[in-house]
mmCIF file of C-alpha atoms and ligand atoms in Angstrom:
data_model
loop_
_atom_site.group_PDB
_atom_site.id
_atom_site.type_symbol
_atom_site.label_atom_id
_atom_site.label_comp_id
_atom_site.label_asym_id
_atom_site.label_seq_id
_atom_site.Cartn_x
_atom_site.Cartn_y
_atom_site.Cartn_z
ATOM 1 C CA MET C 252 153.720 -36.184 46.499
ATOM 2 C CA HIS C 253 153.765 -35.879 50.196
ATOM 3 C CA ASN C 254 153.390 -39.183 51.951
ATOM 4 C CA PRO C 255 153.662 -38.932 55.706
ATOM 5 C CA GLY C 256 153.377 -42.704 56.066
ATOM 6 C CA THR C 257 156.567 -43.291 54.074
ATOM 7 C CA HIS C 258 158.377 -40.638 56.074
ATOM 8 C CA GLU C 259 157.427 -42.233 59.332
ATOM 9 C CA SER C 260 158.462 -45.725 58.289
ATOM 10 C CA LEU C 261 161.855 -44.765 56.829
ATOM 11 C CA PRO C 262 163.883 -44.643 60.055
ATOM 12 C CA PHE C 263 162.419 -48.006 61.028
ATOM 13 C CA VAL C 264 163.301 -49.550 57.648
ATOM 14 C CA SER C 265 166.854 -48.231 57.734
ATOM 15 C CA LEU C 266 167.245 -49.444 61.302
ATOM 16 C CA MET C 267 166.091 -52.918 60.213
ATOM 17 C CA ILE C 268 168.439 -52.956 57.227
ATOM 18 C CA GLY C 269 171.255 -51.868 59.503
ATOM 19 C CA ARG C 270 170.474 -54.696 61.910
ATOM 20 C CA ILE C 271 170.205 -57.301 59.145
ATOM 21 C CA THR C 272 173.518 -56.143 57.658
ATOM 22 C CA ALA C 273 175.191 -56.334 61.067
ATOM 23 C CA TRP C 274 173.709 -59.780 61.667
ATOM 24 C CA TRP C 275 174.841 -61.054 58.255
ATOM 25 C CA ARG C 276 178.306 -59.603 58.753
ATOM 26 C CA GLY C 277 178.510 -61.288 62.158
ATOM 27 C CA ARG C 278 177.464 -64.648 60.686
ATOM 28 C CA GLN C 279 180.011 -64.420 57.871
ATOM 29 C CA ALA C 280 182.691 -63.399 60.336
ATOM 30 C CA GLU C 281 181.962 -66.381 62.599
ATOM 31 C CA ARG C 282 182.534 -68.712 59.670
ATOM 32 C CA LEU C 283 186.084 -67.478 59.129
ATOM 33 C CA ASP C 284 188.497 -70.096 60.277
ATOM 34 C CA ILE C 285 191.302 -68.264 62.051
ATOM 35 C CA SER C 286 193.382 -70.415 64.360
ATOM 36 C CA PRO C 287 194.555 -69.064 67.740
ATOM 37 C CA ALA C 288 198.131 -69.544 66.506
ATOM 38 C CA LEU C 289 197.498 -67.352 63.464
ATOM 39 C CA TRP C 290 196.031 -64.559 65.619
ATOM 40 C CA ASP C 291 199.139 -64.691 67.812
ATOM 41 C CA VAL C 292 201.609 -64.746 64.918
ATOM 42 C CA VAL C 293 199.973 -61.841 63.093
ATOM 43 C CA GLU C 294 199.388 -59.712 66.192
ATOM 44 C CA ALA C 295 203.049 -60.200 67.136
ATOM 45 C CA ARG C 296 204.002 -58.272 63.966
ATOM 46 C CA PHE C 297 202.409 -55.163 65.364
ATOM 47 C CA TRP C 298 204.105 -54.022 68.568
ATOM 48 C CA PHE C 299 201.812 -50.946 68.591
ATOM 49 C CA LEU C 300 198.875 -53.189 69.538
ATOM 50 C CA ASP C 301 200.604 -54.453 72.672
ATOM 51 C CA HIS C 302 199.383 -51.691 74.986
ATOM 52 C CA LEU C 303 195.690 -52.306 74.250
ATOM 53 C CA ARG C 304 193.570 -53.468 77.158
ATOM 54 C CA GLN C 305 192.210 -57.011 77.030
ATOM 55 C CA ASP C 306 188.693 -55.797 76.177
ATOM 56 C CA GLU C 307 190.123 -53.649 73.363
ATOM 57 C CA ARG C 308 192.102 -56.583 71.958
ATOM 58 C CA THR C 309 188.954 -58.697 71.982
ATOM 59 C CA GLU C 310 187.037 -55.929 70.227
ATOM 60 C CA LEU C 311 189.838 -55.466 67.680
ATOM 61 C CA ARG C 312 189.686 -59.187 66.850
ATOM 62 C CA ARG C 313 185.904 -58.993 66.450
ATOM 63 C CA LEU C 314 186.192 -55.960 64.167
ATOM 64 C CA ALA C 315 188.990 -57.591 62.139
ATOM 65 C CA ARG C 316 186.871 -60.704 61.565
ATOM 66 C CA GLU C 317 183.861 -58.669 60.451
ATOM 67 C CA PHE C 318 186.073 -56.446 58.330
ATOM 68 C CA ILE C 319 187.530 -59.445 56.472
ATOM 69 C CA ALA C 320 184.039 -60.901 55.955
ATOM 70 C CA SER C 321 182.473 -57.644 54.767
ATOM 71 C CA LYS C 322 185.043 -56.726 52.112
ATOM 72 C CA GLU C 323 185.831 -58.191 48.686
ATOM 73 C CA TRP C 324 189.470 -59.101 48.616
ATOM 74 C CA SER C 325 191.679 -59.644 45.621
ATOM 75 C CA GLY C 326 195.360 -60.164 45.032
ATOM 76 C CA ALA C 327 196.915 -58.281 42.115
ATOM 77 C CA GLN C 328 199.875 -59.215 39.935
ATOM 78 C CA GLY C 329 199.781 -62.851 40.979
ATOM 79 C CA LEU C 330 199.772 -62.222 44.715
ATOM 80 C CA GLU C 331 198.104 -65.102 46.494
ATOM 81 C CA LEU C 332 196.021 -63.747 49.337
ATOM 82 C CA THR C 333 196.509 -65.767 52.493
ATOM 83 C CA PRO C 334 194.616 -65.543 55.801
ATOM 84 C CA HIS C 335 197.844 -64.120 57.259
ATOM 85 C CA ILE C 336 197.852 -61.210 54.805
ATOM 86 C CA GLN C 337 194.136 -60.518 55.273
ATOM 87 C CA LEU C 338 194.435 -60.595 59.038
ATOM 88 C CA ALA C 339 197.517 -58.357 59.021
ATOM 89 C CA ILE C 340 195.709 -55.761 56.917
ATOM 90 C CA ALA C 341 192.449 -56.093 58.874
ATOM 91 C CA LEU C 342 194.072 -55.624 62.291
ATOM 92 C CA GLN C 343 195.832 -52.449 61.185
ATOM 93 C CA ALA C 344 192.795 -51.108 59.315
ATOM 94 C CA CYS C 345 190.559 -51.670 62.342
ATOM 95 C CA LEU C 346 192.883 -50.047 64.888
ATOM 96 C CA PRO C 347 191.814 -46.481 63.918
ATOM 97 C CA ILE C 348 188.120 -47.424 64.143
ATOM 98 C CA LEU C 349 188.454 -49.441 67.345
ATOM 99 C CA HIS C 350 186.279 -46.894 69.171
ATOM 100 C CA LEU C 351 184.382 -45.607 66.119
ATOM 101 C CA GLY C 352 182.863 -48.763 64.648
ATOM 102 C CA LEU C 353 182.967 -50.623 61.345
ATOM 103 C CA ASP C 354 180.307 -48.416 59.740
ATOM 104 C CA TRP C 355 183.049 -45.844 59.171
ATOM 105 C CA TYR C 356 184.252 -48.184 56.414
ATOM 106 C CA ALA C 357 180.789 -48.686 54.890
ATOM 107 C CA GLY C 358 179.875 -47.722 51.312
ATOM 108 C CA TRP C 359 182.648 -49.540 49.444
ATOM 109 C CA VAL C 360 183.924 -53.119 49.453
ATOM 110 C CA GLY C 361 187.094 -53.681 47.438
ATOM 111 C CA ILE C 362 190.545 -54.299 48.847
ATOM 112 C CA ILE C 363 193.203 -54.994 46.238
ATOM 113 C CA VAL C 364 196.537 -56.189 47.517
ATOM 114 C CA TYR C 365 199.751 -55.848 45.492
ATOM 115 C CA PRO C 366 203.042 -57.673 46.028
ATOM 116 C CA GLY C 367 205.077 -54.608 47.004
ATOM 117 C CA ASP C 368 204.751 -51.131 45.543
ATOM 118 C CA PHE C 369 203.094 -50.714 42.162
ATOM 119 C CA LEU C 370 202.534 -48.351 39.258
ATOM 120 C CA ILE C 371 199.336 -46.389 38.628
ATOM 121 C CA PRO C 372 198.884 -44.809 35.186
ATOM 122 C CA ARG C 373 198.134 -41.072 35.470
ATOM 123 C CA GLN C 374 197.336 -38.250 33.088
ATOM 124 C CA VAL C 375 198.036 -34.559 33.491
ATOM 125 C CA MET C 376 197.107 -31.757 31.155
ATOM 126 C CA ASP C 377 199.678 -28.991 30.806
ATOM 127 C CA GLU C 378 198.911 -25.311 30.307
ATOM 128 C CA GLY C 379 198.862 -25.817 26.542
ATOM 129 C CA GLY C 380 196.123 -28.443 26.856
ATOM 130 C CA VAL C 381 198.469 -31.322 26.031
ATOM 131 C CA VAL C 382 197.805 -34.478 28.017
ATOM 132 C CA HIS C 383 200.879 -36.217 29.387
ATOM 133 C CA GLU C 384 200.730 -39.801 30.523
ATOM 134 C CA TYR C 385 203.029 -41.207 33.147
ATOM 135 C CA GLU C 386 203.180 -43.889 35.786
ATOM 136 C CA ASP C 387 203.213 -43.134 39.472
ATOM 137 C CA GLN C 388 204.952 -45.571 41.798
ATOM 138 C CA VAL C 389 202.864 -45.899 44.946
ATOM 139 C CA MET C 390 202.493 -48.092 48.019
ATOM 140 C CA GLY C 391 198.767 -47.582 48.236
ATOM 141 C CA GLU C 392 195.798 -45.572 47.125
ATOM 142 C CA ALA C 393 192.264 -45.046 48.412
ATOM 143 C CA TRP C 394 189.548 -44.265 45.877
ATOM 144 C CA TYR C 395 186.514 -42.215 46.815
ATOM 145 C CA GLY C 396 183.553 -44.614 46.930
ATOM 146 C CA GLY C 397 185.801 -47.343 45.518
ATOM 147 C CA PRO C 398 188.471 -49.775 46.566
ATOM 148 C CA VAL C 399 191.590 -49.414 48.645
ATOM 149 C CA LEU C 400 194.769 -50.480 46.839
ATOM 150 C CA ILE C 401 197.494 -51.607 49.127
ATOM 151 C CA SER C 402 200.968 -53.068 48.851
ATOM 152 C CA TRP C 403 201.935 -56.010 50.966
ATOM 153 C CA PHE C 404 205.454 -56.421 52.334
ATOM 154 C CA HIS C 405 205.993 -59.687 54.102
ATOM 155 C CA ASP C 406 208.920 -58.281 56.022
ATOM 156 C CA PRO C 407 207.662 -55.293 58.070
ATOM 157 C CA ASP C 408 211.218 -53.872 57.964
ATOM 158 C CA ASP C 409 210.707 -53.133 54.270
ATOM 159 C CA THR C 410 208.259 -50.368 55.180
ATOM 160 C CA LEU C 411 210.010 -49.064 58.256
ATOM 161 C CA GLY C 412 208.687 -45.632 59.094
ATOM 162 C CA VAL C 413 205.567 -45.958 56.927
ATOM 163 C CA ASN C 414 202.304 -47.695 57.775
ATOM 164 C CA VAL C 415 200.616 -47.935 54.406
ATOM 165 C CA VAL C 416 197.474 -49.574 55.838
ATOM 166 C CA ILE C 417 196.757 -46.948 58.490
ATOM 167 C CA HIS C 418 197.641 -44.288 55.900
ATOM 168 C CA GLU C 419 195.164 -45.455 53.239
ATOM 169 C CA PHE C 420 192.393 -46.136 55.735
ATOM 170 C CA ALA C 421 192.855 -42.674 57.247
ATOM 171 C CA HIS C 422 192.124 -41.384 53.720
ATOM 172 C CA LYS C 423 188.955 -43.491 53.741
ATOM 173 C CA LEU C 424 187.849 -41.869 57.009
ATOM 174 C CA ASP C 425 188.694 -38.460 55.540
ATOM 175 C CA MET C 426 186.538 -39.272 52.460
ATOM 176 C CA LYS C 427 183.558 -40.144 54.635
ATOM 177 C CA ASN C 428 182.312 -36.567 54.113
ATOM 178 C CA GLY C 429 183.444 -36.031 50.521
ATOM 179 C CA ASP C 430 186.822 -35.510 48.900
ATOM 180 C CA ALA C 431 189.966 -36.125 50.905
ATOM 181 C CA ASP C 432 190.698 -32.690 52.343
ATOM 182 C CA GLY C 433 192.242 -33.566 55.681
ATOM 183 C CA MET C 434 188.998 -33.163 57.631
ATOM 184 C CA PRO C 435 186.943 -36.287 58.345
ATOM 185 C CA PRO C 436 183.445 -35.917 59.811
ATOM 186 C CA LEU C 437 184.043 -34.741 63.379
ATOM 187 C CA HIS C 438 182.209 -35.977 66.452
ATOM 188 C CA GLU C 439 179.776 -33.967 68.490
ATOM 189 C CA GLY C 440 181.679 -31.641 70.773
ATOM 190 C CA MET C 441 184.561 -31.234 68.307
ATOM 191 C CA SER C 442 184.931 -27.971 66.416
ATOM 192 C CA ARG C 443 185.526 -27.825 62.650
ATOM 193 C CA LYS C 444 186.989 -24.365 63.105
ATOM 194 C CA ARG C 445 189.441 -25.584 65.722
ATOM 195 C CA TRP C 446 190.383 -28.637 63.610
ATOM 196 C CA ALA C 447 190.995 -26.468 60.546
ATOM 197 C CA ALA C 448 193.087 -23.971 62.550
ATOM 198 C CA VAL C 449 195.217 -26.624 64.285
ATOM 199 C CA MET C 450 195.769 -28.857 61.259
ATOM 200 C CA GLY C 451 196.192 -25.909 58.892
ATOM 201 C CA SER C 452 198.898 -24.189 60.919
ATOM 202 C CA ALA C 453 200.715 -27.461 61.641
ATOM 203 C CA PHE C 454 200.649 -28.302 57.930
ATOM 204 C CA GLU C 455 202.044 -24.882 56.991
ATOM 205 C CA ASP C 456 204.739 -25.148 59.655
ATOM 206 C CA PHE C 457 205.688 -28.655 58.520
ATOM 207 C CA ARG C 458 205.775 -27.580 54.914
ATOM 208 C CA ARG C 459 208.190 -24.748 55.768
ATOM 209 C CA ARG C 460 210.433 -27.168 57.645
ATOM 210 C CA VAL C 461 210.518 -29.646 54.763
ATOM 211 C CA ASP C 462 211.082 -26.884 52.186
ATOM 212 C CA SER C 463 214.025 -25.580 54.185
ATOM 213 C CA GLY C 464 215.659 -28.997 53.951
ATOM 214 C CA GLU C 465 215.158 -29.963 57.589
ATOM 215 C CA GLU C 466 215.297 -33.673 58.395
ATOM 216 C CA THR C 467 211.935 -34.312 60.024
ATOM 217 C CA ALA C 468 210.841 -37.192 62.238
ATOM 218 C CA LEU C 469 207.417 -37.111 60.573
ATOM 219 C CA ASP C 470 207.443 -38.503 57.017
ATOM 220 C CA PRO C 471 208.056 -35.496 54.699
ATOM 221 C CA TYR C 472 205.293 -36.815 52.453
ATOM 222 C CA ALA C 473 202.936 -35.101 54.939
ATOM 223 C CA ALA C 474 203.977 -31.777 53.360
ATOM 224 C CA GLU C 475 202.325 -32.686 50.031
ATOM 225 C CA LEU C 476 198.695 -31.841 50.860
ATOM 226 C CA PRO C 477 196.464 -31.313 53.919
ATOM 227 C CA SER C 478 194.943 -34.767 53.242
ATOM 228 C CA GLU C 479 198.415 -36.341 53.293
ATOM 229 C CA PHE C 480 199.245 -34.473 56.492
ATOM 230 C CA PHE C 481 196.178 -36.015 58.137
ATOM 231 C CA ALA C 482 197.028 -39.518 56.853
ATOM 232 C CA VAL C 483 200.715 -39.344 57.837
ATOM 233 C CA ALA C 484 199.879 -37.790 61.227
ATOM 234 C CA SER C 485 197.414 -40.657 61.760
ATOM 235 C CA GLU C 486 200.194 -43.206 61.113
ATOM 236 C CA ALA C 487 202.376 -41.405 63.668
ATOM 237 C CA PHE C 488 199.476 -41.125 66.120
ATOM 238 C CA PHE C 489 199.335 -44.910 66.375
ATOM 239 C CA GLU C 490 202.964 -45.863 65.736
ATOM 240 C CA ASP C 491 205.176 -42.981 66.821
ATOM 241 C CA THR C 492 202.850 -41.388 69.276
ATOM 242 C CA ALA C 493 205.365 -39.665 71.611
ATOM 243 C CA MET C 494 207.072 -38.021 68.632
ATOM 244 C CA LEU C 495 203.784 -36.657 67.277
ATOM 245 C CA ARG C 496 202.683 -35.418 70.688
ATOM 246 C CA SER C 497 205.965 -33.617 71.301
ATOM 247 C CA GLU C 498 206.247 -32.102 67.790
ATOM 248 C CA TYR C 499 202.597 -31.166 67.273
ATOM 249 C CA PRO C 500 200.728 -31.497 70.593
ATOM 250 C CA GLU C 501 197.577 -29.797 69.298
ATOM 251 C CA VAL C 502 197.439 -32.118 66.281
ATOM 252 C CA TYR C 503 197.829 -35.041 68.649
ATOM 253 C CA ASP C 504 194.971 -33.699 70.729
ATOM 254 C CA GLN C 505 192.628 -33.320 67.743
ATOM 255 C CA LEU C 506 193.446 -36.877 66.619
ATOM 256 C CA ARG C 507 192.951 -38.146 70.174
ATOM 257 C CA GLN C 508 189.451 -36.676 70.125
ATOM 258 C CA PHE C 509 188.722 -37.972 66.642
ATOM 259 C CA TYR C 510 190.002 -41.537 67.134
ATOM 260 C CA ARG C 511 188.767 -41.626 70.752
ATOM 261 C CA GLN C 512 192.069 -43.200 71.733
ATOM 262 C CA ASP C 513 195.052 -41.895 73.676
ATOM 263 C CA PRO C 514 198.059 -44.032 72.737
ATOM 264 C CA ALA C 515 200.492 -41.449 74.161
ATOM 265 C CA ALA C 516 199.217 -42.374 77.603
ATOM 266 C CA PHE C 517 201.261 -45.529 76.946
ATOM 267 C CA SER C 518 204.129 -43.738 75.212
ATOM 268 C CA GLY C 519 206.800 -45.108 77.575
ATOM 269 C CA TYR C 520 205.649 -48.600 76.795
ATOM 270 C CA LEU C 521 205.337 -47.947 73.079
ATOM 271 C CA GLU C 522 208.798 -46.393 72.850
ATOM 272 C CA ALA C 523 210.360 -49.289 74.712
ATOM 273 C CA HIS C 524 208.813 -51.725 72.237
ATOM 274 C CA GLN C 525 209.306 -49.709 69.094
ATOM 275 C CA PRO C 526 211.794 -51.122 66.588
ATOM 276 C CA PRO C 527 214.725 -48.774 65.823
ATOM 277 C CA ARG C 528 214.170 -46.483 62.838
HETATM 278 ZN ZN1 ZN T 845 198.137 -40.573 50.965
#
């Protein structure tokens, strides 16, 4: 049945629902009790936030609050979730969407935090049709339409060189338009063809380098799949920005357009503050 009335009212209804959701999220976020001291302590963990302008820091705090309020958090394997842990995860998760908005993380709610890396049971079927079961040791995993699983390391030195939060949330952005394939939904003015060409050739080049036994500055895990290349390159974009820009300038440029941020503009500052690797 064709009902023009329904068609006309739909955008209005979805706009209203969007506004109510945003209002509710804002209210919940305001109720979170986060002391100024806690903000300072947790932000001090992340030297790669230091170059943000004051208005960006304020926006990041607002997003982090709303992010904490809008997700369902649970600690696995006896981990007791503290405001410190939630804030540390939220600040890192919201950095990539600082200029994109929280709606990029809509459509799922669960965040499960593990005390360190953890095992995920897997199954593979071999060519003979026999199913083999094994356990995969991981630091995180993002499920399409489902939760993000993340390991928590109290000492940031334990994960030196890897940002598991930015990594898993980059997968979430990638999944915004379907399976993780290394191409998130691109903004107007960006070209899918250009993205595919730049990321594809960088991935192939990186894969060759890793296969030949070269020691790479970028985490060799990026050679696994195009989706992993995007996630690992996203970590480097925010944390090791000068390295990414010098090794793969076109990848940096695509990520700069996608994230609408240009951390390499502050690369001198970031390098000076970066812990040794
Ligand atoms: Zn991954």
